[in-house]
Coordinates of C-alpha atoms in Angstrom, one line a residue:
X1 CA 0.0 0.0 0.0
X2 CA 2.8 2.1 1.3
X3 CA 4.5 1.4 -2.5
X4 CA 1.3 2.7 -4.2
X5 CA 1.2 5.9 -2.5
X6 CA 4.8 6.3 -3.7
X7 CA 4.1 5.6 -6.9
X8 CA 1.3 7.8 -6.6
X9 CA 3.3 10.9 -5.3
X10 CA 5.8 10.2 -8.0
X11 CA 3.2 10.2 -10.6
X12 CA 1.9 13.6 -9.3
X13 CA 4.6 15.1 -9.0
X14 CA 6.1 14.3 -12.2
X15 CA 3.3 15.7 -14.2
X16 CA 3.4 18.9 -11.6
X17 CA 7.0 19.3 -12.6
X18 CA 6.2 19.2 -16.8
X19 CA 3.4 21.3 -15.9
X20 CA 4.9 23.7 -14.5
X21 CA 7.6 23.5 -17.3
X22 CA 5.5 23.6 -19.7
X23 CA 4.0 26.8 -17.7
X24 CA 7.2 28.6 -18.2
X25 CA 8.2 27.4 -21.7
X26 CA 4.6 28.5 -22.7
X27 CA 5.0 32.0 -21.2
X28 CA 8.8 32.0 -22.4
X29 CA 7.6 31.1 -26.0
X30 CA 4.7 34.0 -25.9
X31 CA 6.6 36.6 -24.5
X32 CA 9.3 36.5 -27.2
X33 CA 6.9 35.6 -30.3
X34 CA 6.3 38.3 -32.9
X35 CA 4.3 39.3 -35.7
X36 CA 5.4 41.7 -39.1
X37 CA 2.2 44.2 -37.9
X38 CA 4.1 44.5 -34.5
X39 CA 6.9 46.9 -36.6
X40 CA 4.9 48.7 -39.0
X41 CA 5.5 52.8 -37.7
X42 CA 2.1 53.7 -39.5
X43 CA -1.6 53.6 -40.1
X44 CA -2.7 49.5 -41.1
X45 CA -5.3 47.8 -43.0
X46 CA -6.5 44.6 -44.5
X47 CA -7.7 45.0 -48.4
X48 CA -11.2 44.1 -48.7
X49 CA -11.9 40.9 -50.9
X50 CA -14.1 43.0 -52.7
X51 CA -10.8 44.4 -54.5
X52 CA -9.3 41.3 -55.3
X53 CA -10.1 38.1 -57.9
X54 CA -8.1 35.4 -59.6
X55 CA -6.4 36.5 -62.8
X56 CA -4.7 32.6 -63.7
X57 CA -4.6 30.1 -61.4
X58 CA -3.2 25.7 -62.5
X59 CA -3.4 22.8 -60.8
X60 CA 0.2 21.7 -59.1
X61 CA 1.6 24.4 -61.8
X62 CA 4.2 27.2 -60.5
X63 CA 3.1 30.7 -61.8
X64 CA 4.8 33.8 -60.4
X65 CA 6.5 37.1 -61.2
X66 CA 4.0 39.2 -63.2
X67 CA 4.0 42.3 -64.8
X68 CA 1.1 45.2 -65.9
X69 CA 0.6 47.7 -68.4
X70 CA -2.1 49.6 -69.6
X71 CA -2.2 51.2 -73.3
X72 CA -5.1 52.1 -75.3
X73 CA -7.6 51.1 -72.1
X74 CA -6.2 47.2 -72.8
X75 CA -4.2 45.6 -69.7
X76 CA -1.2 43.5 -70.4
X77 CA 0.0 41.3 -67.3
X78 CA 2.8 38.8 -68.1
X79 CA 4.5 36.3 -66.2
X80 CA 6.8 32.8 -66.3
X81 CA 5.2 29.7 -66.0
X82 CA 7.9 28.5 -63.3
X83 CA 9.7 30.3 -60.7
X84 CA 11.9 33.4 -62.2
X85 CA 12.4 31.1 -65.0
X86 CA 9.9 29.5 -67.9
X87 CA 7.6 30.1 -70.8
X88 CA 6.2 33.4 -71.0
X89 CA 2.5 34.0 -70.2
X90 CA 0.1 36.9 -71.4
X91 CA -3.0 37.8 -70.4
X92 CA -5.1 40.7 -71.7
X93 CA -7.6 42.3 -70.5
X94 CA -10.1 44.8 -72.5
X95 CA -12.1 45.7 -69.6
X96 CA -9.6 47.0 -67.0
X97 CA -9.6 43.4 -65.2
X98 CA -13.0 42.7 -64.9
X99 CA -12.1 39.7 -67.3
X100 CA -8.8 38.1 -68.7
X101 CA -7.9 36.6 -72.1
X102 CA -4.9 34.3 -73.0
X103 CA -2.8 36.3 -75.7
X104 CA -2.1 34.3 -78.7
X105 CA 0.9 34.1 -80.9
X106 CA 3.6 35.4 -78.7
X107 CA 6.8 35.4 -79.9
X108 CA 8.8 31.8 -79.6
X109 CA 11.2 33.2 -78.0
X110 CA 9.5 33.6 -75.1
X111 CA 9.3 30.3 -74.7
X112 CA 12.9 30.3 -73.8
X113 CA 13.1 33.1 -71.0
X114 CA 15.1 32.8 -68.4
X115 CA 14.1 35.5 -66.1
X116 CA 11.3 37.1 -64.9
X117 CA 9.6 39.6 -68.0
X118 CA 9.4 42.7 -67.1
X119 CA 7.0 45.3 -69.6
X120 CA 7.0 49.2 -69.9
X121 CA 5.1 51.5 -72.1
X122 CA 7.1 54.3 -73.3
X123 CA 6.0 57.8 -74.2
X124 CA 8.3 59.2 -76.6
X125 CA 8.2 63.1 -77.5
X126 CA 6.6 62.9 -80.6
X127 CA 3.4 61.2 -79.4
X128 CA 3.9 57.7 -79.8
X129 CA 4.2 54.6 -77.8
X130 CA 5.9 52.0 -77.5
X131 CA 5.9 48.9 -75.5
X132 CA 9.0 47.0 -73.9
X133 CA 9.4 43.5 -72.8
X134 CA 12.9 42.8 -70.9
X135 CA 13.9 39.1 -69.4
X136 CA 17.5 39.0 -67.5
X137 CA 19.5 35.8 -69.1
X138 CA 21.2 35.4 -65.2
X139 CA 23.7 32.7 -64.0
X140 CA 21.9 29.7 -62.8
X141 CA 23.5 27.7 -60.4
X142 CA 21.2 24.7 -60.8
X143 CA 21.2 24.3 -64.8
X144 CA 24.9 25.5 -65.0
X145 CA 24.0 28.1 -66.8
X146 CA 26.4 30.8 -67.2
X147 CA 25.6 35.0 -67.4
X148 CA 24.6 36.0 -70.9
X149 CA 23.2 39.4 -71.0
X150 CA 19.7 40.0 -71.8
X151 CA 16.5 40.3 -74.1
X152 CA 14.2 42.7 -75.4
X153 CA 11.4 42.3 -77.4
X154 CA 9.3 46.1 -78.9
X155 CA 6.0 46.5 -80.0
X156 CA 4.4 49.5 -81.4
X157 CA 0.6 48.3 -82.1
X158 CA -0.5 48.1 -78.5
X159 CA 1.2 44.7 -78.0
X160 CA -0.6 43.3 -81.4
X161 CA 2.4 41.7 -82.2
X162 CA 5.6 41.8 -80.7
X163 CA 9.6 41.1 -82.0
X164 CA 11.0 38.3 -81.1
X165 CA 14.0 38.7 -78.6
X166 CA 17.2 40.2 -79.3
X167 CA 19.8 39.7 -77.1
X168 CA 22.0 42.5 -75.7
X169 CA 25.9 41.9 -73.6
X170 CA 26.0 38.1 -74.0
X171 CA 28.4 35.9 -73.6
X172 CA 28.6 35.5 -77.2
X173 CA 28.7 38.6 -78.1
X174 CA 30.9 41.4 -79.3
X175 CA 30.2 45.5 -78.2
X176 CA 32.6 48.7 -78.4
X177 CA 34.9 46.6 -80.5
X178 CA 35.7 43.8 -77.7
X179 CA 34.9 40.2 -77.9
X180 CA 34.7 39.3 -74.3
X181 CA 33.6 35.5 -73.7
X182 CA 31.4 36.7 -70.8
X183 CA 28.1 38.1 -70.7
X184 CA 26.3 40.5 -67.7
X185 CA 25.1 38.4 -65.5
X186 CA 21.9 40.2 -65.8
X187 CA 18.9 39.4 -62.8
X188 CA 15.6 41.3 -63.0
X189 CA 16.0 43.4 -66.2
X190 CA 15.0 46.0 -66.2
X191 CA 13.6 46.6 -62.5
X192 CA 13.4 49.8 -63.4
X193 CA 13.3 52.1 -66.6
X194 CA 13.2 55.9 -66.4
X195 CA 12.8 58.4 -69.0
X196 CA 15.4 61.2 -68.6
X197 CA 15.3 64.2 -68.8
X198 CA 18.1 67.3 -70.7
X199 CA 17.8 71.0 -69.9
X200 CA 14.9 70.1 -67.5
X201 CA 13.1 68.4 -70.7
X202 CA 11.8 65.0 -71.3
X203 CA 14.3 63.1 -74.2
X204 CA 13.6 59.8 -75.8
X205 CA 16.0 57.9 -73.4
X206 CA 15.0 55.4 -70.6
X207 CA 17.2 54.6 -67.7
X208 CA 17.0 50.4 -67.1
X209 CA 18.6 49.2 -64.1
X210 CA 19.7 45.2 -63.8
X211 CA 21.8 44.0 -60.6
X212 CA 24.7 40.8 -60.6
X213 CA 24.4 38.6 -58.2
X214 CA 27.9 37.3 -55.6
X215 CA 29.4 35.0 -57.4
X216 CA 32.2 34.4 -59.4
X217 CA 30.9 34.4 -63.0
X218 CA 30.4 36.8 -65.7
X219 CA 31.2 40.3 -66.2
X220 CA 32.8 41.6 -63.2
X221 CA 33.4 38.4 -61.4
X222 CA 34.2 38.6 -57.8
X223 CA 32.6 42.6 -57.6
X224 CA 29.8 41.1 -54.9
X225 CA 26.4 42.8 -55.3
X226 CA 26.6 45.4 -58.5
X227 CA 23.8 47.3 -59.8
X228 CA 23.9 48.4 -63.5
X229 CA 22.5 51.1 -66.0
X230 CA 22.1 51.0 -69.3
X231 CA 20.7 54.2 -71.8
X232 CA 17.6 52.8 -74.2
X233 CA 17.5 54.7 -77.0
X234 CA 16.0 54.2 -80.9
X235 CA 17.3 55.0 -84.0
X236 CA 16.3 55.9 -87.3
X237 CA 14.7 52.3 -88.1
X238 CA 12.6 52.3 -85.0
X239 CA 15.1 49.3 -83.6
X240 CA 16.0 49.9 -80.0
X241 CA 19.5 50.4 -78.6
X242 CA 20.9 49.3 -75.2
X243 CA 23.8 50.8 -74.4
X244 CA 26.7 49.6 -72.7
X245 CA 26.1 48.7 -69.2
X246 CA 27.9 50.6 -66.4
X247 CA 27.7 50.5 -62.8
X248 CA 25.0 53.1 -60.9
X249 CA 26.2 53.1 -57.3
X250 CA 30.0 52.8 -58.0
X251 CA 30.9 55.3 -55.8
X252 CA 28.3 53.5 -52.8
X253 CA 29.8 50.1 -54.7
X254 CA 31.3 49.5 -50.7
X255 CA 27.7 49.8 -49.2
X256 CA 26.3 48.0 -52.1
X257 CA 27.5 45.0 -51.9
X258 CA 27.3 45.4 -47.6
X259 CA 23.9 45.6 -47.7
X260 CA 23.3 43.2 -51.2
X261 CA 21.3 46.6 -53.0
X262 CA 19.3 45.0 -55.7
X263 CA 15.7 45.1 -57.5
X264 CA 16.3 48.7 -58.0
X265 CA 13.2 50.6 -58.5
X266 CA 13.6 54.5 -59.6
X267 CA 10.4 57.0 -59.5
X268 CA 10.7 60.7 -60.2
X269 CA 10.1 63.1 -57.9
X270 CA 9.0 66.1 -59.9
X271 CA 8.5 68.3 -57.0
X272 CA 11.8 68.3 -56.1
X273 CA 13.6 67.7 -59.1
X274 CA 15.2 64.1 -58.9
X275 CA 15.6 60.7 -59.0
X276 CA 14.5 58.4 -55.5
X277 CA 16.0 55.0 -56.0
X278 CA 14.3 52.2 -53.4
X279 CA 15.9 48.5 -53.0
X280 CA 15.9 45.3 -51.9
X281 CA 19.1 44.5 -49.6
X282 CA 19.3 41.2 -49.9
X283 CA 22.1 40.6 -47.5
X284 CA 19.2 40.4 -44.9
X285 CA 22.0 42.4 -42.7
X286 CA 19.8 45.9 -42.7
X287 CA 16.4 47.1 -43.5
X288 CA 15.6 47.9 -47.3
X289 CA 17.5 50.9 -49.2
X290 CA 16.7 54.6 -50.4
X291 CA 18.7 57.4 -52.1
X292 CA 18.2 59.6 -54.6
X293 CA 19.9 61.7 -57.3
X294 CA 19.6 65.4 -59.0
X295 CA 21.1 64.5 -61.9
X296 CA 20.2 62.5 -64.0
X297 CA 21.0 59.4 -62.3
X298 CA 24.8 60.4 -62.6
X299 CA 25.3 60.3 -58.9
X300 CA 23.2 59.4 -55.8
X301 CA 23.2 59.9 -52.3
X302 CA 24.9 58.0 -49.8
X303 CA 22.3 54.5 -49.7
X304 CA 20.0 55.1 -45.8
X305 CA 18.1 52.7 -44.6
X306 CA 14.2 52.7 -45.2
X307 CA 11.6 51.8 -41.9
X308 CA 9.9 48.9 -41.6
X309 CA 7.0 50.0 -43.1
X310 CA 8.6 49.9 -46.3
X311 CA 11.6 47.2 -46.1
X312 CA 11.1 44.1 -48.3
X313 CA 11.7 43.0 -51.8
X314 CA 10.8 44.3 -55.5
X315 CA 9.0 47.6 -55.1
X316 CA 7.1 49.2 -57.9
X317 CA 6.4 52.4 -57.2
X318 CA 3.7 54.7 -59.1
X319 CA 1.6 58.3 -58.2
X320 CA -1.4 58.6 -57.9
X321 CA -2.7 61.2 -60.4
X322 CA -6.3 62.2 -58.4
X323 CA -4.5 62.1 -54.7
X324 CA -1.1 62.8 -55.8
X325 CA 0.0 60.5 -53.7
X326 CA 2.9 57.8 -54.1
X327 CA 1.8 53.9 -53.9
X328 CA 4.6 51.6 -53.4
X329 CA 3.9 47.7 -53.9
X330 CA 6.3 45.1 -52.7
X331 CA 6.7 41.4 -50.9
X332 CA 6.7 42.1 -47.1
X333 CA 10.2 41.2 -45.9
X334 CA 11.7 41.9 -42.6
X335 CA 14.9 40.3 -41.9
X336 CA 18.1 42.2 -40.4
X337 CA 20.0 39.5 -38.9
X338 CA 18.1 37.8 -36.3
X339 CA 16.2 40.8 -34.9
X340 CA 13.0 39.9 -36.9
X341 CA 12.8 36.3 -35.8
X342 CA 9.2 35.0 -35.1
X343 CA 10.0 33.6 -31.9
X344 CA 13.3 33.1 -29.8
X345 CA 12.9 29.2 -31.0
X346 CA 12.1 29.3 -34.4
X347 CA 14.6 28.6 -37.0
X348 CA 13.4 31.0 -39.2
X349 CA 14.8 34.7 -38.7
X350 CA 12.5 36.8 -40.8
X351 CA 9.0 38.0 -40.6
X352 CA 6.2 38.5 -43.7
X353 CA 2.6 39.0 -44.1
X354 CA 2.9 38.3 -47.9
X355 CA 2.0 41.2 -50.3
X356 CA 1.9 44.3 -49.0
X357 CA 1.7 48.3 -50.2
X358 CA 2.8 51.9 -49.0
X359 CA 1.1 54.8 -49.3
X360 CA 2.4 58.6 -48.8
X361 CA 3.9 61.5 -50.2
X362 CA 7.8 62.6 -51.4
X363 CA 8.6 64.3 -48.6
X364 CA 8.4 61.1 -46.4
X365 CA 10.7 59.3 -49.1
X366 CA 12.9 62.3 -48.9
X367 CA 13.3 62.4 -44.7
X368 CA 14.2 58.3 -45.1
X369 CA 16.6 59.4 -47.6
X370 CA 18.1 62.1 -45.8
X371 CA 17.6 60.0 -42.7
X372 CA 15.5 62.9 -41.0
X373 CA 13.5 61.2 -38.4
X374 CA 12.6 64.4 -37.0
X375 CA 9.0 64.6 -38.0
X376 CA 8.2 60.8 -37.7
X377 CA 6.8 61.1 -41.3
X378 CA 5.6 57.3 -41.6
X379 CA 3.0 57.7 -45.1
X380 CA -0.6 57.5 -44.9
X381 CA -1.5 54.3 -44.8
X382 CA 0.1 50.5 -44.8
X383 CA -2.4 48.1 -46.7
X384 CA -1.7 44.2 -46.5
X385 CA -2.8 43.1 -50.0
X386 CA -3.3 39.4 -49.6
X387 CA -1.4 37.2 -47.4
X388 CA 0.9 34.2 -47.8
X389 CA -0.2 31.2 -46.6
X390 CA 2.6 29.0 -47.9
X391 CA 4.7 30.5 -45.5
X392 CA 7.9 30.8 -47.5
X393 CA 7.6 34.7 -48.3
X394 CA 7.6 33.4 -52.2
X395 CA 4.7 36.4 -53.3
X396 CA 4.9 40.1 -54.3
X397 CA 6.3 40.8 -57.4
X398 CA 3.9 42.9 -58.8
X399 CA 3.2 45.0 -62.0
X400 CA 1.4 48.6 -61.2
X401 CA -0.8 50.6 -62.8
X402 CA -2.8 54.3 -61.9
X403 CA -5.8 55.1 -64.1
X404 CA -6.7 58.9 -64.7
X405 CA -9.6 58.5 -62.8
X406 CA -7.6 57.0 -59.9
X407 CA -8.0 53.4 -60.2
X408 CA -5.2 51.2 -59.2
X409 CA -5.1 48.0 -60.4
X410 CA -2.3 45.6 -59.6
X411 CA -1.4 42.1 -60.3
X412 CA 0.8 39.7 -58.5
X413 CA 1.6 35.7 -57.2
X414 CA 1.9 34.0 -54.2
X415 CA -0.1 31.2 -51.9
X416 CA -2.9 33.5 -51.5
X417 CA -5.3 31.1 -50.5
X418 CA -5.1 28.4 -47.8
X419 CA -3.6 24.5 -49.3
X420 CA -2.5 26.4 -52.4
X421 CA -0.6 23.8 -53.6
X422 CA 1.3 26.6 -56.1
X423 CA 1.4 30.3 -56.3
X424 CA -0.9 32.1 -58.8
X425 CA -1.9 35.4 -60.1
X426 CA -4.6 37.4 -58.6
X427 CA -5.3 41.6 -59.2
X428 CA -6.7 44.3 -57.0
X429 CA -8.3 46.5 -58.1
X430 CA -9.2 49.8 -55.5
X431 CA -9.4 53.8 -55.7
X432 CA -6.6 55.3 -53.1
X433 CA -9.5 57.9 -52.1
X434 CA -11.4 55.1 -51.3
X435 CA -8.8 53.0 -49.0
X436 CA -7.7 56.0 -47.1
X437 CA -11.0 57.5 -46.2

């Protein structure tokens, strides 16, 4: 009997013990868990599903990366069927989104991308548009495939038809006279492209930006992070020309490649006469990156760091033409070392609600830049998009596009829906004087 009660007290005290263990680990566990909303310095909200529907969704079949344009009241959204890599996929819309079509006889070349496309509509002086489709040819580690420059494809009937690809600063390839043996190692191009301005005047020349990555191939092997410009121009044949590429940040090149700046994305401040360059720093050692330049994009400002309410990967960045206001679209990503870790026992260190955007005015992109924290200017308002639930932060890229009456309408991928067994692409669609009411 005596052994029982024993046995009993051992029992009891045992599960007392892992109770009370569990008590503290519990308690331990909550006090040190964190989510992304925790950091954001401004005003939050959830978009509505009322603002959101499916654009192209497959069965067990990757689709990411997309693109937008608007010409002619027609919306152009293309993406790869595969992750940064992979056939290229257009859909059109002739009703600003309400409905998509699959475009038909695209170029095959397209078939062959290797990078994520990336589409701009140009307004050239004399009236005309044109349309340009860019996909990097970047070294990939898992094919063996080596840096080779990359494509652009033109079309000037409202994306009717299009060129097939012609490659620029391959491998291959000869320019100014030198045969090299080694192409740019060319990732997201263009994440940007800028029309420029001469005497205070817009020119028929667009700014594209490209970044390398750290390894040891291609042009400039061994440089670490390196950002690059290159001058788009046409001549007299309508044919476009890419000029040589050159580094943008060489004399930041130390904090560049620090910080891993890429994903460039360049917006012009016309109030105050420049350039405001936002990236991705994908060292994961500091928040994202702003700086800007009055000239042309000849120099910038030494690179600050961005708050939280605007740090993460591949912004797109477009005004508002009824609120004037600047909209900012990007993948949530906060990660500077291990500060953003979810809790102090989780092996991953970074924190995401999936696709998020920014809205506010110049000024506050001009206090981050000058890294004046003096008047708190945080923007107007932080809208999640739609939220990840594969829980890889694998969502965001977006294409971005402001109608003259105000409409927004964006397009992007990701597990936006819960057992997505692949990411797809889904749009919003919303009015900024609507959201920030």
């Amino acid at each position: 009997m005596e052994k029982k009660k024993v046995k009993q007290i051992i029992i009891i005290s045992v599960i007392t013990v892992a109770l009370t263990v569990l008590c503290v680990f519990h308690g331990i566990l909550s006090a040190t868990s964190h989510k992304a909303p925790e950091y954001i310095e401004c005003k939050m909200m959830n978009l509505d599903g009322k603002y959101k529907s499916t654009v192209d969704k497959k069965f067990n079949k990757y689709l990411g990366h997309p693109d937008l344009v608007e010409i002619g009241g027609k919306l152009m959204t293309f993406y790869p069927s595969g992750h940064g890599k992979g056939a290229i996929i257009g859909k059109s819309s002739d009703d600003l989104g309400e409905t998509w079509q699959t475009m038909e006889n695209l170029p095959k070349s397209w078939e062959n991308s290797m990078e994520t496309p990336c589409v701009y509509k140009l307004n050239r002086t004399d009236g005309s548009q044109v349309l340009v489709i860019t996909s990097g040819c970047p070294y990939w580690s898992d094919l063996g495939v080596e840096p080779d420059g990359f494509n652009c494809s033109v079309s000037f009937d409202e994306g009717k038809t299009w060129s097939e690809f012609e490659k620029w600063y391959g491998k291959e390839q000869t320019w100014d006279g030198k045969e090299t043996g080694k192409g740019y190692d060319a990732i997201v191009a263009m994440s940007s492209l800028t029309q420029l301005k001469e005497n205070g005047e817009y020119v028929d020349k667009w700014m594209g930006t490209f970044h390398r990555g750290a390894h040891e191939y291609g042009v400039d092997a061994g440089a670490g992070y390196m950002n690059y410009k290159t001058i788009l121009t046409f001549d007299e044949n309508d044919k476009p020309q890419w000029s040589v590429p050159e580094p943008i940040l060489e004399e930041h090149h130390e904090l560049e490649d620090k910080y891993g700046v890429c994903e460039l994305e360049i917006i012009r401040n016309e109030k105050d006469n420049c350039l405001i360059m936002l990236a991705r720093a994908n060292r994961k050692v500091s928040n994202s990156i702003i700086c800007y330049s009055y000239d042309e994009g000849e120099t910038w400002s030494q690179p600050k760091e961005l708050p939280c309410c605007l740090t993460g990967d591949r912004h797109k960045a477009e005004i508002d033409p009824v609120t004037g206001k600047v909209l900012i679209s990007f993948r949530q990503l906060l990660q500077n070392g291990k500060k953003f870790k979810p809790n102090m026992l989780s092996s991953v260190d970074w924190l995401s609600r999936g696709w998020v955007a920014w809205i506010g005015d110049f000024d506050d992109l001009m206090s981050y830049a000058d890294d004046d924290t003096s008047n708190d200017t945080y923007g107007d308002l932080f809208i999640f998009l739609s939220r990840d639930y594969g829980g890889r932060a694998d969502c965001g890229y977006s294409g971005v596009v402001c109608l003259d009456d105000g409409t927004v309408i964006m397009t992007s991928y990701g597990y936006f829906s819960v057992g997505a067994l692949k990411p797809y692409i889904i749009q919003t669609k919303f009015k900024l004087e609507d959201v920030l009411k």
